[in-house]
Amino acid sequence: MRDELDTHQLWPYACLCCRHVWEVQYTVRRLSGTRGREGEIWLSNGVAVQPPWSDSVCPRCGCQQTTSFPPGYLSRHPELVPAPEPVPEARIPVIPAQAGRVPAPRAPRARLMLALGLPLVVAVGYELYRVMAAVAFPH
C-alpha cells in the first residue's frame, strides 16, 4: 500500500550580498512504498523543486550566495524582516489663487542682460581697438 502525507513548511532565506531576507512556502510530500521505502518530494507552487538547502537565488539581486535558516526562524527573530518601503507622496504644487489677476510670463533676466550687454561689449571693444590702432599707426 502506498501512503502520501503533505505538509507545508515556510523556509526563510537571506542573501549574503545585498542582505535581502525572504521566505518561500514549500509543500513536502512524504511517500512510503509497499516495500518500506520512503522518500520526499519538495513542491513550490505545485512544481517539484530541489530541497531548500540545496540551491537558491536571491530574488532582488540574483546572487547565488544565499543561506537558509531553519523553518520558523523569522517568526522568532522579527528584527531580520525588513520594514516595508514607504510609498512616496505625490507632490502637487500649490498656486495661490488671486481674484481676476493672472501673472504675465516674464523673460529671464540672464537673456535680457545677454541681449543688451553683448552688443555693447562688442561696440566698446571695437572703439578701443580703433583708438589703439590710431595711436600705434598715425597717418
PDB file of C-alpha atoms in Angstrom:
ATOM      1  CA  MET A   1       0.000   0.000   0.000  1.00  0.00           C
ATOM      2  CA  ARG A   2       1.319   3.423  -0.927  1.00  0.00           C
ATOM      3  CA  ASP A   3       0.923   6.311   1.568  1.00  0.00           C
ATOM      4  CA  GLU A   4       1.253  10.058   0.931  1.00  0.00           C
ATOM      5  CA  LEU A   5       1.454  12.819   3.508  1.00  0.00           C
ATOM      6  CA  ASP A   6       1.650  16.504   2.565  1.00  0.00           C
ATOM      7  CA  THR A   7       2.974  19.131   4.966  1.00  0.00           C
ATOM      8  CA  HIS A   8       3.616  22.836   4.433  1.00  0.00           C
ATOM      9  CA  GLN A   9       6.861  24.490   5.519  1.00  0.00           C
ATOM     10  CA  LEU A  10       7.916  28.128   5.365  1.00  0.00           C
ATOM     11  CA  TRP A  11      11.690  28.422   4.797  1.00  0.00           C
ATOM     12  CA  PRO A  12      13.450  31.766   5.394  1.00  0.00           C
ATOM     13  CA  TYR A  13      16.457  32.802   3.295  1.00  0.00           C
ATOM     14  CA  ALA A  14      18.993  35.622   3.409  1.00  0.00           C
ATOM     15  CA  CYS A  15      21.224  36.924   0.612  1.00  0.00           C
ATOM     16  CA  LEU A  16      24.846  37.315   1.631  1.00  0.00           C
ATOM     17  CA  CYS A  17      25.423  40.064  -0.961  1.00  0.00           C
ATOM     18  CA  CYS A  18      22.521  42.516  -0.603  1.00  0.00           C
ATOM     19  CA  ARG A  19      21.256  41.281   2.807  1.00  0.00           C
ATOM     20  CA  HIS A  20      17.727  40.756   1.486  1.00  0.00           C
ATOM     21  CA  VAL A  21      15.583  38.430   3.637  1.00  0.00           C
ATOM     22  CA  TRP A  22      12.630  36.487   2.206  1.00  0.00           C
ATOM     23  CA  GLU A  23      10.565  33.363   2.804  1.00  0.00           C
ATOM     24  CA  VAL A  24       9.413  30.605   0.449  1.00  0.00           C
ATOM     25  CA  GLN A  25       6.421  28.325   1.082  1.00  0.00           C
ATOM     26  CA  TYR A  26       7.146  24.651   0.307  1.00  0.00           C
ATOM     27  CA  THR A  27       4.900  21.620   0.285  1.00  0.00           C
ATOM     28  CA  VAL A  28       6.712  18.462   1.353  1.00  0.00           C
ATOM     29  CA  ARG A  29       5.142  15.270   0.066  1.00  0.00           C
ATOM     30  CA  ARG A  30       6.366  12.235   2.002  1.00  0.00           C
ATOM     31  CA  LEU A  31       5.890   8.948   0.212  1.00  0.00           C
ATOM     32  CA  SER A  32       6.163   5.459   1.579  1.00  0.00           C
ATOM     33  CA  GLY A  33       6.057   2.467  -0.734  1.00  0.00           C
ATOM     34  CA  THR A  34       4.842  -1.060  -0.297  1.00  0.00           C
ATOM     35  CA  ARG A  35       8.327  -2.387   0.452  1.00  0.00           C
ATOM     36  CA  GLY A  36       9.145   0.070   3.223  1.00  0.00           C
ATOM     37  CA  ARG A  37      10.922   2.619   1.039  1.00  0.00           C
ATOM     38  CA  GLU A  38      10.390   6.248   1.936  1.00  0.00           C
ATOM     39  CA  GLY A  39      11.051   9.456   0.048  1.00  0.00           C
ATOM     40  CA  GLU A  40      10.275  13.165  -0.074  1.00  0.00           C
ATOM     41  CA  ILE A  41       9.246  15.426  -2.916  1.00  0.00           C
ATOM     42  CA  TRP A  42       9.581  19.188  -2.408  1.00  0.00           C
ATOM     43  CA  LEU A  43       6.988  21.300  -4.214  1.00  0.00           C
ATOM     44  CA  SER A  44       6.818  25.070  -4.669  1.00  0.00           C
ATOM     45  CA  ASN A  45       3.561  26.348  -6.186  1.00  0.00           C
ATOM     46  CA  GLY A  46       2.777  22.778  -7.271  1.00  0.00           C
ATOM     47  CA  VAL A  47       6.067  22.304  -9.146  1.00  0.00           C
ATOM     48  CA  ALA A  48       8.732  19.842  -7.991  1.00  0.00           C
ATOM     49  CA  VAL A  49      11.886  21.719  -6.913  1.00  0.00           C
ATOM     50  CA  GLN A  50      15.194  20.989  -5.215  1.00  0.00           C
ATOM     51  CA  PRO A  51      15.154  20.915  -1.404  1.00  0.00           C
ATOM     52  CA  PRO A  52      15.581  24.331   0.208  1.00  0.00           C
ATOM     53  CA  TRP A  53      19.074  23.616   1.494  1.00  0.00           C
ATOM     54  CA  SER A  54      20.468  22.718  -1.919  1.00  0.00           C
ATOM     55  CA  ASP A  55      20.255  25.778  -4.169  1.00  0.00           C
ATOM     56  CA  SER A  56      18.605  29.195  -4.050  1.00  0.00           C
ATOM     57  CA  VAL A  57      18.914  32.541  -5.839  1.00  0.00           C
ATOM     58  CA  CYS A  58      18.204  35.991  -4.378  1.00  0.00           C
ATOM     59  CA  PRO A  59      15.046  37.476  -5.954  1.00  0.00           C
ATOM     60  CA  ARG A  60      16.381  41.036  -5.532  1.00  0.00           C
ATOM     61  CA  CYS A  61      19.948  40.896  -6.909  1.00  0.00           C
ATOM     62  CA  GLY A  62      20.153  37.427  -8.490  1.00  0.00           C
ATOM     63  CA  CYS A  63      23.148  36.357  -6.394  1.00  0.00           C
ATOM     64  CA  GLN A  64      23.583  32.679  -5.611  1.00  0.00           C
ATOM     65  CA  GLN A  65      25.368  33.314  -2.323  1.00  0.00           C
ATOM     66  CA  THR A  66      22.391  32.749  -0.053  1.00  0.00           C
ATOM     67  CA  THR A  67      21.795  30.968   3.199  1.00  0.00           C
ATOM     68  CA  SER A  68      18.704  29.331   4.606  1.00  0.00           C
ATOM     69  CA  PHE A  69      17.500  29.304   8.188  1.00  0.00           C
ATOM     70  CA  PRO A  70      15.510  26.604   9.949  1.00  0.00           C
ATOM     71  CA  PRO A  71      11.756  26.756   9.387  1.00  0.00           C
ATOM     72  CA  GLY A  72      10.074  29.319  11.671  1.00  0.00           C
ATOM     73  CA  TYR A  73      13.314  31.232  12.315  1.00  0.00           C
ATOM     74  CA  LEU A  74      11.926  34.619  11.226  1.00  0.00           C
ATOM     75  CA  SER A  75       8.885  34.293  13.477  1.00  0.00           C
ATOM     76  CA  ARG A  76      11.289  34.130  16.440  1.00  0.00           C
ATOM     77  CA  HIS A  77      13.537  36.922  15.051  1.00  0.00           C
ATOM     78  CA  PRO A  78      11.292  39.683  13.634  1.00  0.00           C
ATOM     79  CA  GLU A  79      14.216  42.150  13.596  1.00  0.00           C
ATOM     80  CA  LEU A  80      15.555  40.391  10.485  1.00  0.00           C
ATOM     81  CA  VAL A  81      12.436  41.088   8.437  1.00  0.00           C
ATOM     82  CA  PRO A  82      12.886  44.443   6.653  1.00  0.00           C
ATOM     83  CA  ALA A  83      10.285  47.127   7.165  1.00  0.00           C
ATOM     84  CA  PRO A  84       8.065  47.812   4.168  1.00  0.00           C
ATOM     85  CA  GLU A  85       9.372  50.575   1.947  1.00  0.00           C
ATOM     86  CA  PRO A  86       7.423  53.834   2.335  1.00  0.00           C
ATOM     87  CA  VAL A  87       5.269  54.897  -0.569  1.00  0.00           C
ATOM     88  CA  PRO A  88       6.493  58.264  -1.908  1.00  0.00           C
ATOM     89  CA  GLU A  89       3.930  61.001  -1.605  1.00  0.00           C
ATOM     90  CA  ALA A  90       2.887  62.826  -4.746  1.00  0.00           C
ATOM     91  CA  ARG A  91       3.944  66.454  -4.699  1.00  0.00           C
ATOM     92  CA  ILE A  92       1.316  68.773  -6.107  1.00  0.00           C
ATOM     93  CA  PRO A  93       2.371  72.415  -6.462  1.00  0.00           C
ATOM     94  CA  VAL A  94       0.084  74.819  -4.681  1.00  0.00           C
ATOM     95  CA  ILE A  95      -0.576  78.021  -6.609  1.00  0.00           C
ATOM     96  CA  PRO A  96      -2.374  80.700  -4.625  1.00  0.00           C
ATOM     97  CA  ALA A  97      -5.459  81.930  -6.412  1.00  0.00           C
ATOM     98  CA  GLN A  98      -5.845  85.693  -6.789  1.00  0.00           C
ATOM     99  CA  ALA A  99      -9.138  87.116  -7.916  1.00  0.00           C
ATOM    100  CA  GLY A 100      -9.004  88.289 -11.543  1.00  0.00           C
ATOM    101  CA  ARG A 101      -5.220  88.513 -11.772  1.00  0.00           C
ATOM    102  CA  VAL A 102      -3.126  86.259 -13.918  1.00  0.00           C
ATOM    103  CA  PRO A 103       0.622  86.896 -13.754  1.00  0.00           C
ATOM    104  CA  ALA A 104       2.196  87.593 -17.130  1.00  0.00           C
ATOM    105  CA  PRO A 105       5.182  85.454 -18.033  1.00  0.00           C
ATOM    106  CA  ARG A 106       8.476  87.268 -17.581  1.00  0.00           C
ATOM    107  CA  ALA A 107      11.605  86.822 -19.659  1.00  0.00           C
ATOM    108  CA  PRO A 108      14.553  85.590 -17.639  1.00  0.00           C
ATOM    109  CA  ARG A 109      17.000  88.329 -16.661  1.00  0.00           C
ATOM    110  CA  ALA A 110      20.010  86.433 -17.974  1.00  0.00           C
ATOM    111  CA  ARG A 111      18.654  86.523 -21.529  1.00  0.00           C
ATOM    112  CA  LEU A 112      17.840  90.215 -21.249  1.00  0.00           C
ATOM    113  CA  MET A 113      21.346  91.030 -19.994  1.00  0.00           C
ATOM    114  CA  LEU A 114      22.856  88.969 -22.795  1.00  0.00           C
ATOM    115  CA  ALA A 115      20.704  90.645 -25.457  1.00  0.00           C
ATOM    116  CA  LEU A 116      21.602  94.169 -24.277  1.00  0.00           C
ATOM    117  CA  GLY A 117      25.115  93.609 -22.953  1.00  0.00           C
ATOM    118  CA  LEU A 118      26.712  91.653 -25.794  1.00  0.00           C
ATOM    119  CA  PRO A 119      26.270  94.350 -28.488  1.00  0.00           C
ATOM    120  CA  LEU A 120      27.510  96.963 -26.007  1.00  0.00           C
ATOM    121  CA  VAL A 121      30.660  94.961 -25.249  1.00  0.00           C
ATOM    122  CA  VAL A 122      31.324  94.470 -28.980  1.00  0.00           C
ATOM    123  CA  ALA A 123      30.903  98.210 -29.700  1.00  0.00           C
ATOM    124  CA  VAL A 124      33.199  99.261 -26.827  1.00  0.00           C
ATOM    125  CA  GLY A 125      35.796  96.679 -27.873  1.00  0.00           C
ATOM    126  CA  TYR A 126      35.769  97.955 -31.474  1.00  0.00           C
ATOM    127  CA  GLU A 127      36.205 101.566 -30.364  1.00  0.00           C
ATOM    128  CA  LEU A 128      39.137 100.628 -28.103  1.00  0.00           C
ATOM    129  CA  TYR A 129      40.757  98.716 -30.969  1.00  0.00           C
ATOM    130  CA  ARG A 130      40.299 101.696 -33.332  1.00  0.00           C
ATOM    131  CA  VAL A 131      41.818 104.149 -30.828  1.00  0.00           C
ATOM    132  CA  MET A 132      44.803 101.864 -30.119  1.00  0.00           C
ATOM    133  CA  ALA A 133      45.373 101.323 -33.842  1.00  0.00           C
ATOM    134  CA  ALA A 134      45.302 105.130 -34.439  1.00  0.00           C
ATOM    135  CA  VAL A 135      47.895 105.676 -31.701  1.00  0.00           C
ATOM    136  CA  ALA A 136      50.154 102.896 -32.948  1.00  0.00           C
ATOM    137  CA  PHE A 137      49.926 103.780 -36.652  1.00  0.00           C
ATOM    138  CA  PRO A 138      49.493 107.565 -37.168  1.00  0.00           C
ATOM    139  CA  HIS A 139      48.655 108.810 -40.703  1.00  0.00           C
TER     140      HIS A 139
END
